[in-house]
PDB file of N, CA, C and O in Angstrom:
ATOM      1  N   SER A 810      33.408   5.993 118.902  1.00 44.00           N
ATOM      2  CA  SER A 810      34.589   6.834 119.023  1.00 44.00           C
ATOM      3  C   SER A 810      35.087   6.823 120.463  1.00 44.00           C
ATOM      4  O   SER A 810      34.312   6.638 121.394  1.00 44.00           O
ATOM      5  N   TYR A 811      36.357   7.047 120.639  1.00 55.00           N
ATOM      6  CA  TYR A 811      36.976   7.083 121.968  1.00 55.00           C
ATOM      7  C   TYR A 811      36.336   8.157 122.837  1.00 55.00           C
ATOM      8  O   TYR A 811      36.231   8.021 124.035  1.00 55.00           O
ATOM      9  N   TYR A 812      35.918   9.256 122.215  1.00 57.00           N
ATOM     10  CA  TYR A 812      35.394  10.401 122.961  1.00 57.00           C
ATOM     11  C   TYR A 812      33.901  10.286 123.245  1.00 57.00           C
ATOM     12  O   TYR A 812      33.329  11.121 123.893  1.00 57.00           O
ATOM     13  N   GLY A 813      33.244   9.276 122.753  1.00 59.00           N
ATOM     14  CA  GLY A 813      31.816   9.100 122.963  1.00 59.00           C
ATOM     15  C   GLY A 813      31.068   9.138 121.647  1.00 59.00           C
ATOM     16  O   GLY A 813      31.596   9.558 120.630  1.00 59.00           O
ATOM     17  N   PRO A 814      29.814   8.718 121.668  1.00 65.00           N
ATOM     18  CA  PRO A 814      29.058   8.606 120.417  1.00 65.00           C
ATOM     19  C   PRO A 814      28.687   9.931 119.768  1.00 65.00           C
ATOM     20  O   PRO A 814      28.408   9.972 118.576  1.00 65.00           O
ATOM     21  N   ASN A 815      28.684  11.037 120.507  1.00 67.00           N
ATOM     22  CA  ASN A 815      28.256  12.316 119.951  1.00 67.00           C
ATOM     23  C   ASN A 815      29.404  13.288 119.705  1.00 67.00           C
ATOM     24  O   ASN A 815      29.176  14.469 119.496  1.00 67.00           O
ATOM     25  N   VAL A 816      30.638  12.808 119.738  1.00 66.00           N
ATOM     26  CA  VAL A 816      31.794  13.670 119.554  1.00 66.00           C
ATOM     27  C   VAL A 816      32.454  13.340 118.224  1.00 66.00           C
ATOM     28  O   VAL A 816      32.679  12.179 117.908  1.00 66.00           O
ATOM     29  N   ARG A 817      32.748  14.371 117.453  1.00 68.00           N
ATOM     30  CA  ARG A 817      33.408  14.194 116.167  1.00 68.00           C
ATOM     31  C   ARG A 817      34.686  15.015 116.170  1.00 68.00           C
ATOM     32  O   ARG A 817      34.664  16.193 116.495  1.00 68.00           O
ATOM     33  N   VAL A 818      35.793  14.392 115.803  1.00 72.00           N
ATOM     34  CA  VAL A 818      37.079  15.072 115.750  1.00 72.00           C
ATOM     35  C   VAL A 818      37.569  15.036 114.305  1.00 72.00           C
ATOM     36  O   VAL A 818      37.663  13.962 113.709  1.00 72.00           O
ATOM     37  N   GLU A 819      37.840  16.207 113.744  1.00 77.00           N
ATOM     38  CA  GLU A 819      38.335  16.314 112.378  1.00 77.00           C
ATOM     39  C   GLU A 819      39.688  17.011 112.403  1.00 77.00           C
ATOM     40  O   GLU A 819      39.790  18.150 112.842  1.00 77.00           O
ATOM     41  N   PRO A 820      40.742  16.347 111.955  1.00 80.00           N
ATOM     42  CA  PRO A 820      42.051  16.999 111.913  1.00 80.00           C
ATOM     43  C   PRO A 820      42.109  18.017 110.780  1.00 80.00           C
ATOM     44  O   PRO A 820      41.419  17.876 109.770  1.00 80.00           O
ATOM     45  N   GLY A 821      42.927  19.050 110.962  1.00 84.00           N
ATOM     46  CA  GLY A 821      43.074  20.053 109.905  1.00 84.00           C
ATOM     47  C   GLY A 821      44.099  21.096 110.276  1.00 84.00           C
ATOM     48  O   GLY A 821      44.693  21.047 111.350  1.00 84.00           O
ATOM     49  N   HIS A 822      44.273  22.023 109.369  1.00 83.00           N
ATOM     50  CA  HIS A 822      45.250  23.102 109.536  1.00 83.00           C
ATOM     51  C   HIS A 822      44.624  24.429 109.142  1.00 83.00           C
ATOM     52  O   HIS A 822      43.710  24.469 108.325  1.00 83.00           O
ATOM     53  N   VAL A 823      45.142  25.511 109.717  1.00 83.00           N
ATOM     54  CA  VAL A 823      44.731  26.844 109.306  1.00 83.00           C
ATOM     55  C   VAL A 823      45.313  27.089 107.916  1.00 83.00           C
ATOM     56  O   VAL A 823      46.507  26.883 107.688  1.00 83.00           O
ATOM     57  N   THR A 824      44.460  27.493 106.976  1.00 85.00           N
ATOM     58  CA  THR A 824      44.915  27.727 105.611  1.00 85.00           C
ATOM     59  C   THR A 824      44.984  29.212 105.255  1.00 85.00           C
ATOM     60  O   THR A 824      45.783  29.604 104.426  1.00 85.00           O
ATOM     61  N   THR A 825      44.148  30.030 105.884  1.00 82.00           N
ATOM     62  CA  THR A 825      44.117  31.471 105.614  1.00 82.00           C
ATOM     63  C   THR A 825      43.740  32.212 106.886  1.00 82.00           C
ATOM     64  O   THR A 825      42.841  31.780 107.600  1.00 82.00           O
ATOM     65  N   VAL A 826      44.413  33.323 107.149  1.00 82.00           N
ATOM     66  CA  VAL A 826      44.049  34.186 108.275  1.00 82.00           C
ATOM     67  C   VAL A 826      43.575  35.509 107.697  1.00 82.00           C
ATOM     68  O   VAL A 826      44.269  36.131 106.910  1.00 82.00           O
ATOM     69  N   MET A 827      42.360  35.926 108.055  1.00 83.00           N
ATOM     70  CA  MET A 827      41.816  37.214 107.621  1.00 83.00           C
ATOM     71  C   MET A 827      42.042  38.208 108.744  1.00 83.00           C
ATOM     72  O   MET A 827      41.627  37.966 109.877  1.00 83.00           O
ATOM     73  N   ARG A 828      42.708  39.293 108.440  1.00 82.00           N
ATOM     74  CA  ARG A 828      43.065  40.282 109.452  1.00 82.00           C
ATOM     75  C   ARG A 828      42.247  41.554 109.275  1.00 82.00           C
ATOM     76  O   ARG A 828      41.868  41.897 108.177  1.00 82.00           O
ATOM     77  N   GLY A 829      42.022  42.245 110.398  1.00 76.00           N
ATOM     78  CA  GLY A 829      41.222  43.462 110.391  1.00 76.00           C
ATOM     79  C   GLY A 829      41.926  44.621 111.042  1.00 76.00           C
ATOM     80  O   GLY A 829      41.458  45.136 112.052  1.00 76.00           O
ATOM     81  N   GLY A 830      43.081  45.008 110.530  1.00 70.00           N
ATOM     82  CA  GLY A 830      43.800  46.149 111.082  1.00 70.00           C
ATOM     83  C   GLY A 830      44.229  45.908 112.511  1.00 70.00           C
ATOM     84  O   GLY A 830      44.852  44.907 112.821  1.00 70.00           O
ATOM     85  N   GLU A 831      43.868  46.831 113.409  1.00 72.00           N
ATOM     86  CA  GLU A 831      44.266  46.730 114.807  1.00 72.00           C
ATOM     87  C   GLU A 831      43.553  45.598 115.539  1.00 72.00           C
ATOM     88  O   GLU A 831      43.960  45.199 116.619  1.00 72.00           O
ATOM     89  N   GLN A 832      42.492  45.072 114.956  1.00 66.00           N
ATOM     90  CA  GLN A 832      41.745  43.991 115.593  1.00 66.00           C
ATOM     91  C   GLN A 832      42.488  42.662 115.534  1.00 66.00           C
ATOM     92  O   GLN A 832      42.120  41.722 116.218  1.00 66.00           O
ATOM     93  N   GLY A 833      43.506  42.566 114.719  1.00 70.00           N
ATOM     94  CA  GLY A 833      44.213  41.297 114.550  1.00 70.00           C
ATOM     95  C   GLY A 833      43.393  40.357 113.691  1.00 70.00           C
ATOM     96  O   GLY A 833      42.684  40.776 112.789  1.00 70.00           O
ATOM     97  N   ALA A 834      43.473  39.082 113.982  1.00 72.00           N
ATOM     98  CA  ALA A 834      42.728  38.088 113.209  1.00 72.00           C
ATOM     99  C   ALA A 834      41.240  38.235 113.479  1.00 72.00           C
ATOM    100  O   ALA A 834      40.804  38.265 114.617  1.00 72.00           O
ATOM    101  N   ILE A 835      40.456  38.351 112.413  1.00 81.00           N
ATOM    102  CA  ILE A 835      39.007  38.433 112.578  1.00 81.00           C
ATOM    103  C   ILE A 835      38.326  37.123 112.189  1.00 81.00           C
ATOM    104  O   ILE A 835      37.197  36.879 112.551  1.00 81.00           O
ATOM    105  N   ALA A 836      39.030  36.282 111.451  1.00 83.00           N
ATOM    106  CA  ALA A 836      38.522  34.959 111.088  1.00 83.00           C
ATOM    107  C   ALA A 836      39.666  34.184 110.460  1.00 83.00           C
ATOM    108  O   ALA A 836      40.660  34.765 110.032  1.00 83.00           O
ATOM    109  N   PHE A 837      39.511  32.873 110.426  1.00 84.00           N
ATOM    110  CA  PHE A 837      40.472  32.080 109.686  1.00 84.00           C
ATOM    111  C   PHE A 837      39.776  30.880 109.065  1.00 84.00           C
ATOM    112  O   PHE A 837      38.725  30.442 109.516  1.00 84.00           O
ATOM    113  N   ASN A 838      40.345  30.438 107.960  1.00 84.00           N
ATOM    114  CA  ASN A 838      39.844  29.252 107.273  1.00 84.00           C
ATOM    115  C   ASN A 838      40.699  28.066 107.658  1.00 84.00           C
ATOM    116  O   ASN A 838      41.898  28.201 107.882  1.00 84.00           O
ATOM    117  N   THR A 839      40.072  26.918 107.720  1.00 84.00           N
ATOM    118  CA  THR A 839      40.794  25.686 107.970  1.00 84.00           C
ATOM    119  C   THR A 839      40.432  24.674 106.890  1.00 84.00           C
ATOM    120  O   THR A 839      39.448  24.851 106.166  1.00 84.00           O
ATOM    121  N   ASP A 840      41.229  23.628 106.804  1.00 83.00           N
ATOM    122  CA  ASP A 840      40.889  22.540 105.893  1.00 83.00           C
ATOM    123  C   ASP A 840      40.267  21.369 106.643  1.00 83.00           C
ATOM    124  O   ASP A 840      40.050  20.303 106.089  1.00 83.00           O
ATOM    125  N   ALA A 841      39.953  21.580 107.921  1.00 81.00           N
ATOM    126  CA  ALA A 841      39.268  20.547 108.712  1.00 81.00           C
ATOM    127  C   ALA A 841      37.809  20.499 108.268  1.00 81.00           C
ATOM    128  O   ALA A 841      37.100  21.491 108.348  1.00 81.00           O
ATOM    129  N   ARG A 842      37.383  19.361 107.798  1.00 78.00           N
ATOM    130  CA  ARG A 842      36.032  19.210 107.274  1.00 78.00           C
ATOM    131  C   ARG A 842      35.008  19.401 108.400  1.00 78.00           C
ATOM    132  O   ARG A 842      35.130  18.815 109.470  1.00 78.00           O
ATOM    133  N   THR A 843      34.026  20.236 108.139  1.00 76.00           N
ATOM    134  CA  THR A 843      32.923  20.411 109.085  1.00 76.00           C
ATOM    135  C   THR A 843      31.633  19.998 108.404  1.00 76.00           C
ATOM    136  O   THR A 843      31.516  20.059 107.185  1.00 76.00           O
ATOM    137  N   VAL A 844      30.685  19.578 109.186  1.00 72.00           N
ATOM    138  CA  VAL A 844      29.393  19.173 108.652  1.00 72.00           C
ATOM    139  C   VAL A 844      28.303  19.913 109.400  1.00 72.00           C
ATOM    140  O   VAL A 844      28.534  20.505 110.457  1.00 72.00           O
ATOM    141  N   GLN A 845      27.116  19.867 108.848  1.00 74.00           N
ATOM    142  CA  GLN A 845      25.977  20.527 109.471  1.00 74.00           C
ATOM    143  C   GLN A 845      25.846  20.074 110.920  1.00 74.00           C
ATOM    144  O   GLN A 845      25.968  18.892 111.228  1.00 74.00           O
ATOM    145  N   GLY A 846      25.657  21.018 111.806  1.00 75.00           N
ATOM    146  CA  GLY A 846      25.524  20.717 113.228  1.00 75.00           C
ATOM    147  C   GLY A 846      26.788  20.995 114.020  1.00 75.00           C
ATOM    148  O   GLY A 846      26.756  20.990 115.246  1.00 75.00           O
ATOM    149  N   MET A 847      27.913  21.236 113.331  1.00 77.00           N
ATOM    150  CA  MET A 847      29.166  21.517 114.049  1.00 77.00           C
ATOM    151  C   MET A 847      29.327  23.007 114.347  1.00 77.00           C
ATOM    152  O   MET A 847      30.188  23.384 115.130  1.00 77.00           O
ATOM    153  N   SER A 848      28.521  23.864 113.720  1.00 79.00           N
ATOM    154  CA  SER A 848      28.605  25.299 113.967  1.00 79.00           C
ATOM    155  C   SER A 848      28.426  25.583 115.444  1.00 79.00           C
ATOM    156  O   SER A 848      27.559  25.002 116.104  1.00 79.00           O
ATOM    157  N   GLY A 849      29.268  26.461 115.968  1.00 82.00           N
ATOM    158  CA  GLY A 849      29.221  26.796 117.382  1.00 82.00           C
ATOM    159  C   GLY A 849      30.118  25.917 118.228  1.00 82.00           C
ATOM    160  O   GLY A 849      30.308  26.185 119.405  1.00 82.00           O
ATOM    161  N   GLY A 850      30.676  24.883 117.620  1.00 83.00           N
ATOM    162  CA  GLY A 850      31.574  23.993 118.345  1.00 83.00           C
ATOM    163  C   GLY A 850      32.983  24.552 118.390  1.00 83.00           C
ATOM    164  O   GLY A 850      33.319  25.502 117.684  1.00 83.00           O
ATOM    165  N   PRO A 851      33.844  23.972 119.214  1.00 84.00           N
ATOM    166  CA  PRO A 851      35.203  24.501 119.362  1.00 84.00           C
ATOM    167  C   PRO A 851      36.141  24.057 118.244  1.00 84.00           C
ATOM    168  O   PRO A 851      36.007  22.965 117.702  1.00 84.00           O
ATOM    169  N   CYS A 852      37.068  24.920 117.938  1.00 84.00           N
ATOM    170  CA  CYS A 852      38.208  24.592 117.080  1.00 84.00           C
ATOM    171  C   CYS A 852      39.409  24.622 118.016  1.00 84.00           C
ATOM    172  O   CYS A 852      39.654  25.630 118.683  1.00 84.00           O
ATOM    173  N   THR A 853      40.125  23.513 118.134  1.00 85.00           N
ATOM    174  CA  THR A 853      41.187  23.408 119.129  1.00 85.00           C
ATOM    175  C   THR A 853      42.545  23.147 118.504  1.00 85.00           C
ATOM    176  O   THR A 853      42.644  22.714 117.361  1.00 85.00           O
ATOM    177  N   THR A 854      43.569  23.406 119.294  1.00 84.00           N
ATOM    178  CA  THR A 854      44.921  23.036 118.887  1.00 84.00           C
ATOM    179  C   THR A 854      45.102  21.552 119.182  1.00 84.00           C
ATOM    180  O   THR A 854      44.238  20.914 119.795  1.00 84.00           O
ATOM    181  N   ASP A 855      46.243  21.013 118.786  1.00 83.00           N
ATOM    182  CA  ASP A 855      46.517  19.605 119.071  1.00 83.00           C
ATOM    183  C   ASP A 855      46.701  19.358 120.568  1.00 83.00           C
ATOM    184  O   ASP A 855      46.710  18.219 121.024  1.00 83.00           O
ATOM    185  N   ARG A 856      46.825  20.444 121.366  1.00 86.00           N
ATOM    186  CA  ARG A 856      46.935  20.321 122.825  1.00 86.00           C
ATOM    187  C   ARG A 856      45.587  20.528 123.521  1.00 86.00           C
ATOM    188  O   ARG A 856      45.511  20.579 124.737  1.00 86.00           O
ATOM    189  N   GLY A 857      44.526  20.713 122.737  1.00 84.00           N
ATOM    190  CA  GLY A 857      43.197  20.868 123.313  1.00 84.00           C
ATOM    191  C   GLY A 857      42.818  22.290 123.682  1.00 84.00           C
ATOM    192  O   GLY A 857      41.766  22.507 124.277  1.00 84.00           O
ATOM    193  N   GLU A 858      43.649  23.264 123.337  1.00 86.00           N
ATOM    194  CA  GLU A 858      43.342  24.669 123.629  1.00 86.00           C
ATOM    195  C   GLU A 858      42.325  25.180 122.604  1.00 86.00           C
ATOM    196  O   GLU A 858      42.529  25.036 121.405  1.00 86.00           O
ATOM    197  N   VAL A 859      41.244  25.771 123.071  1.00 86.00           N
ATOM    198  CA  VAL A 859      40.228  26.314 122.170  1.00 86.00           C
ATOM    199  C   VAL A 859      40.746  27.623 121.587  1.00 86.00           C
ATOM    200  O   VAL A 859      41.084  28.547 122.322  1.00 86.00           O
ATOM    201  N   VAL A 860      40.814  27.685 120.261  1.00 86.00           N
ATOM    202  CA  VAL A 860      41.312  28.889 119.583  1.00 86.00           C
ATOM    203  C   VAL A 860      40.255  29.536 118.701  1.00 86.00           C
ATOM    204  O   VAL A 860      40.440  30.643 118.212  1.00 86.00           O
ATOM    205  N   GLY A 861      39.140  28.849 118.505  1.00 86.00           N
ATOM    206  CA  GLY A 861      38.109  29.416 117.657  1.00 86.00           C
ATOM    207  C   GLY A 861      36.782  28.704 117.824  1.00 86.00           C
ATOM    208  O   GLY A 861      36.687  27.668 118.474  1.00 86.00           O
ATOM    209  N   ILE A 862      35.777  29.306 117.206  1.00 86.00           N
ATOM    210  CA  ILE A 862      34.429  28.752 117.204  1.00 86.00           C
ATOM    211  C   ILE A 862      34.053  28.514 115.751  1.00 86.00           C
ATOM    212  O   ILE A 862      34.104  29.431 114.925  1.00 86.00           O
ATOM    213  N   ILE A 863      33.686  27.282 115.445  1.00 84.00           N
ATOM    214  CA  ILE A 863      33.343  26.926 114.070  1.00 84.00           C
ATOM    215  C   ILE A 863      32.109  27.706 113.645  1.00 84.00           C
ATOM    216  O   ILE A 863      31.109  27.752 114.359  1.00 84.00           O
ATOM    217  N   SER A 864      32.197  28.341 112.468  1.00 82.00           N
ATOM    218  CA  SER A 864      31.105  29.165 111.992  1.00 82.00           C
ATOM    219  C   SER A 864      30.343  28.497 110.847  1.00 82.00           C
ATOM    220  O   SER A 864      29.171  28.206 110.955  1.00 82.00           O
ATOM    221  N   MET A 865      31.015  28.274 109.725  1.00 77.00           N
ATOM    222  CA  MET A 865      30.342  27.662 108.579  1.00 77.00           C
ATOM    223  C   MET A 865      31.377  27.102 107.622  1.00 77.00           C
ATOM    224  O   MET A 865      32.563  27.398 107.725  1.00 77.00           O
ATOM    225  N   GLY A 866      30.920  26.309 106.692  1.00 69.00           N
ATOM    226  CA  GLY A 866      31.844  25.708 105.744  1.00 69.00           C
ATOM    227  C   GLY A 866      31.221  25.554 104.376  1.00 69.00           C
ATOM    228  O   GLY A 866      30.018  25.682 104.204  1.00 69.00           O
ATOM    229  N   SER A 867      32.079  25.302 103.418  1.00 67.00           N
ATOM    230  CA  SER A 867      31.645  25.053 102.054  1.00 67.00           C
ATOM    231  C   SER A 867      32.384  23.819 101.560  1.00 67.00           C
ATOM    232  O   SER A 867      33.574  23.877 101.285  1.00 67.00           O
ATOM    233  N   GLU A 868      31.675  22.722 101.483  1.00 66.00           N
ATOM    234  CA  GLU A 868      32.289  21.475 101.034  1.00 66.00           C
ATOM    235  C   GLU A 868      32.798  21.611  99.608  1.00 66.00           C
ATOM    236  O   GLU A 868      33.854  21.103  99.262  1.00 66.00           O
ATOM    237  N   ASN A 869      32.062  22.340  98.764  1.00 68.00           N
ATOM    238  CA  ASN A 869      32.479  22.519  97.367  1.00 68.00           C
ATOM    239  C   ASN A 869      33.796  23.272  97.275  1.00 68.00           C
ATOM    240  O   ASN A 869      34.636  22.970  96.432  1.00 68.00           O
ATOM    241  N   ALA A 870      33.984  24.267  98.132  1.00 61.00           N
ATOM    242  CA  ALA A 870      35.211  25.069  98.103  1.00 61.00           C
ATOM    243  C   ALA A 870      36.276  24.489  99.024  1.00 61.00           C
ATOM    244  O   ALA A 870      37.405  24.956  99.031  1.00 61.00           O
ATOM    245  N   ALA A 871      35.925  23.480  99.808  1.00 63.00           N
ATOM    246  CA  ALA A 871      36.837  22.854 100.776  1.00 63.00           C
ATOM    247  C   ALA A 871      37.461  23.889 101.702  1.00 63.00           C
ATOM    248  O   ALA A 871      38.637  23.872 101.997  1.00 63.00           O
ATOM    249  N   THR A 872      36.632  24.818 102.163  1.00 68.00           N
ATOM    250  CA  THR A 872      37.092  25.832 103.108  1.00 68.00           C
ATOM    251  C   THR A 872      36.054  25.973 104.212  1.00 68.00           C
ATOM    252  O   THR A 872      34.862  25.869 103.957  1.00 68.00           O
ATOM    253  N   TYR A 873      36.535  26.179 105.429  1.00 76.00           N
ATOM    254  CA  TYR A 873      35.656  26.210 106.583  1.00 76.00           C
ATOM    255  C   TYR A 873      36.033  27.378 107.481  1.00 76.00           C
ATOM    256  O   TYR A 873      37.167  27.478 107.926  1.00 76.00           O
ATOM    257  N   LEU A 874      35.093  28.282 107.702  1.00 78.00           N
ATOM    258  CA  LEU A 874      35.335  29.524 108.426  1.00 78.00           C
ATOM    259  C   LEU A 874      35.230  29.309 109.927  1.00 78.00           C
ATOM    260  O   LEU A 874      34.273  28.710 110.424  1.00 78.00           O
ATOM    261  N   THR A 875      36.225  29.820 110.649  1.00 83.00           N
ATOM    262  CA  THR A 875      36.256  29.752 112.102  1.00 83.00           C
ATOM    263  C   THR A 875      36.513  31.154 112.654  1.00 83.00           C
ATOM    264  O   THR A 875      37.331  31.893 112.114  1.00 83.00           O
ATOM    265  N   LEU A 876      35.800  31.514 113.689  1.00 82.00           N
ATOM    266  CA  LEU A 876      35.987  32.813 114.335  1.00 82.00           C
ATOM    267  C   LEU A 876      36.908  32.628 115.526  1.00 82.00           C
ATOM    268  O   LEU A 876      36.661  31.771 116.369  1.00 82.00           O
ATOM    269  N   PRO A 877      37.984  33.419 115.616  1.00 83.00           N
ATOM    270  CA  PRO A 877      38.919  33.260 116.732  1.00 83.00           C
ATOM    271  C   PRO A 877      38.267  33.648 118.057  1.00 83.00           C
ATOM    272  O   PRO A 877      37.421  34.538 118.115  1.00 83.00           O
ATOM    273  N   THR A 878      38.676  32.967 119.113  1.00 82.00           N
ATOM    274  CA  THR A 878      38.098  33.239 120.431  1.00 82.00           C
ATOM    275  C   THR A 878      38.341  34.672 120.887  1.00 82.00           C
ATOM    276  O   THR A 878      37.574  35.208 121.674  1.00 82.00           O
ATOM    277  N   SER A 879      39.381  35.321 120.372  1.00 79.00           N
ATOM    278  CA  SER A 879      39.663  36.702 120.767  1.00 79.00           C
ATOM    279  C   SER A 879      38.508  37.637 120.413  1.00 79.00           C
ATOM    280  O   SER A 879      38.342  38.677 121.031  1.00 79.00           O
ATOM    281  N   ARG A 880      37.676  37.266 119.451  1.00 78.00           N
ATOM    282  CA  ARG A 880      36.532  38.097 119.076  1.00 78.00           C
ATOM    283  C   ARG A 880      35.422  38.048 120.115  1.00 78.00           C
ATOM    284  O   ARG A 880      34.477  38.828 120.062  1.00 78.00           O
ATOM    285  N   PHE A 881      35.522  37.133 121.069  1.00 78.00           N
ATOM    286  CA  PHE A 881      34.457  36.942 122.049  1.00 78.00           C
ATOM    287  C   PHE A 881      34.878  37.281 123.471  1.00 78.00           C
ATOM    288  O   PHE A 881      34.156  37.006 124.409  1.00 78.00           O
ATOM    289  N   ARG A 882      36.054  37.886 123.621  1.00 75.00           N
ATOM    290  CA  ARG A 882      36.525  38.245 124.971  1.00 75.00           C
ATOM    291  C   ARG A 882      35.530  39.113 125.720  1.00 75.00           C
ATOM    292  O   ARG A 882      35.375  38.964 126.929  1.00 75.00           O
ATOM    293  N   HIS A 883      34.877  40.022 125.007  1.00 74.00           N
ATOM    294  CA  HIS A 883      33.920  40.913 125.667  1.00 74.00           C
ATOM    295  C   HIS A 883      32.763  40.140 126.295  1.00 74.00           C
ATOM    296  O   HIS A 883      32.080  40.635 127.169  1.00 74.00           O
ATOM    297  N   VAL A 884      32.559  38.906 125.881  1.00 75.00           N
ATOM    298  CA  VAL A 884      31.486  38.094 126.434  1.00 75.00           C
ATOM    299  C   VAL A 884      31.922  37.403 127.704  1.00 75.00           C
ATOM    300  O   VAL A 884      31.248  37.429 128.721  1.00 75.00           O
ATOM    301  N   TRP A 885      33.091  36.733 127.673  1.00 69.00           N
ATOM    302  CA  TRP A 885      33.462  35.934 128.848  1.00 69.00           C
ATOM    303  C   TRP A 885      34.326  36.635 129.863  1.00 69.00           C
ATOM    304  O   TRP A 885      34.388  36.212 131.004  1.00 69.00           O
ATOM    305  N   GLU A 886      35.013  37.712 129.513  1.00 75.00           N
ATOM    306  CA  GLU A 886      35.846  38.405 130.508  1.00 75.00           C
ATOM    307  C   GLU A 886      35.014  38.877 131.701  1.00 75.00           C
ATOM    308  O   GLU A 886      35.416  38.685 132.833  1.00 75.00           O
ATOM    309  N   PRO A 887      33.832  39.485 131.489  1.00 78.00           N
ATOM    310  CA  PRO A 887      33.039  39.896 132.653  1.00 78.00           C
ATOM    311  C   PRO A 887      32.570  38.712 133.507  1.00 78.00           C
ATOM    312  O   PRO A 887      32.338  38.861 134.712  1.00 78.00           O
ATOM    313  N   LEU A 888      32.453  37.531 132.917  1.00 75.00           N
ATOM    314  CA  LEU A 888      31.992  36.368 133.663  1.00 75.00           C
ATOM    315  C   LEU A 888      33.055  35.863 134.633  1.00 75.00           C
ATOM    316  O   LEU A 888      32.738  35.185 135.615  1.00 75.00           O
ATOM    317  N   LYS A 889      34.319  36.194 134.405  1.00 74.00           N
ATOM    318  CA  LYS A 889      35.413  35.766 135.272  1.00 74.00           C
ATOM    319  C   LYS A 889      35.405  36.503 136.603  1.00 74.00           C
ATOM    320  O   LYS A 889      35.968  36.047 137.572  1.00 74.00           O
ATOM    321  N   LYS A 890      34.777  37.683 136.639  1.00 71.00           N
ATOM    322  CA  LYS A 890      34.811  38.525 137.847  1.00 71.00           C
ATOM    323  C   LYS A 890      33.832  38.075 138.894  1.00 71.00           C
ATOM    324  O   LYS A 890      32.903  37.431 138.726  1.00 71.00           O
TER     325      LYS A 890
END
């Protein structure tokens, strides 16, 4: 692959957004195929912006759960200081 032997790129689109009231998006499904070992990896826009963290998928249901990066602000915001 152009990106190296250990990098996998799967194209896809957001298919469902799960919302949690004032929290906004709490998760979203994509149709980008994920495989075992991709959990914890980035979900990016076509411009390379990280918008989520891959959580899990179901090949049978052809749906793959991604957690939006906004759910993790409490982790990295203090690291910026």
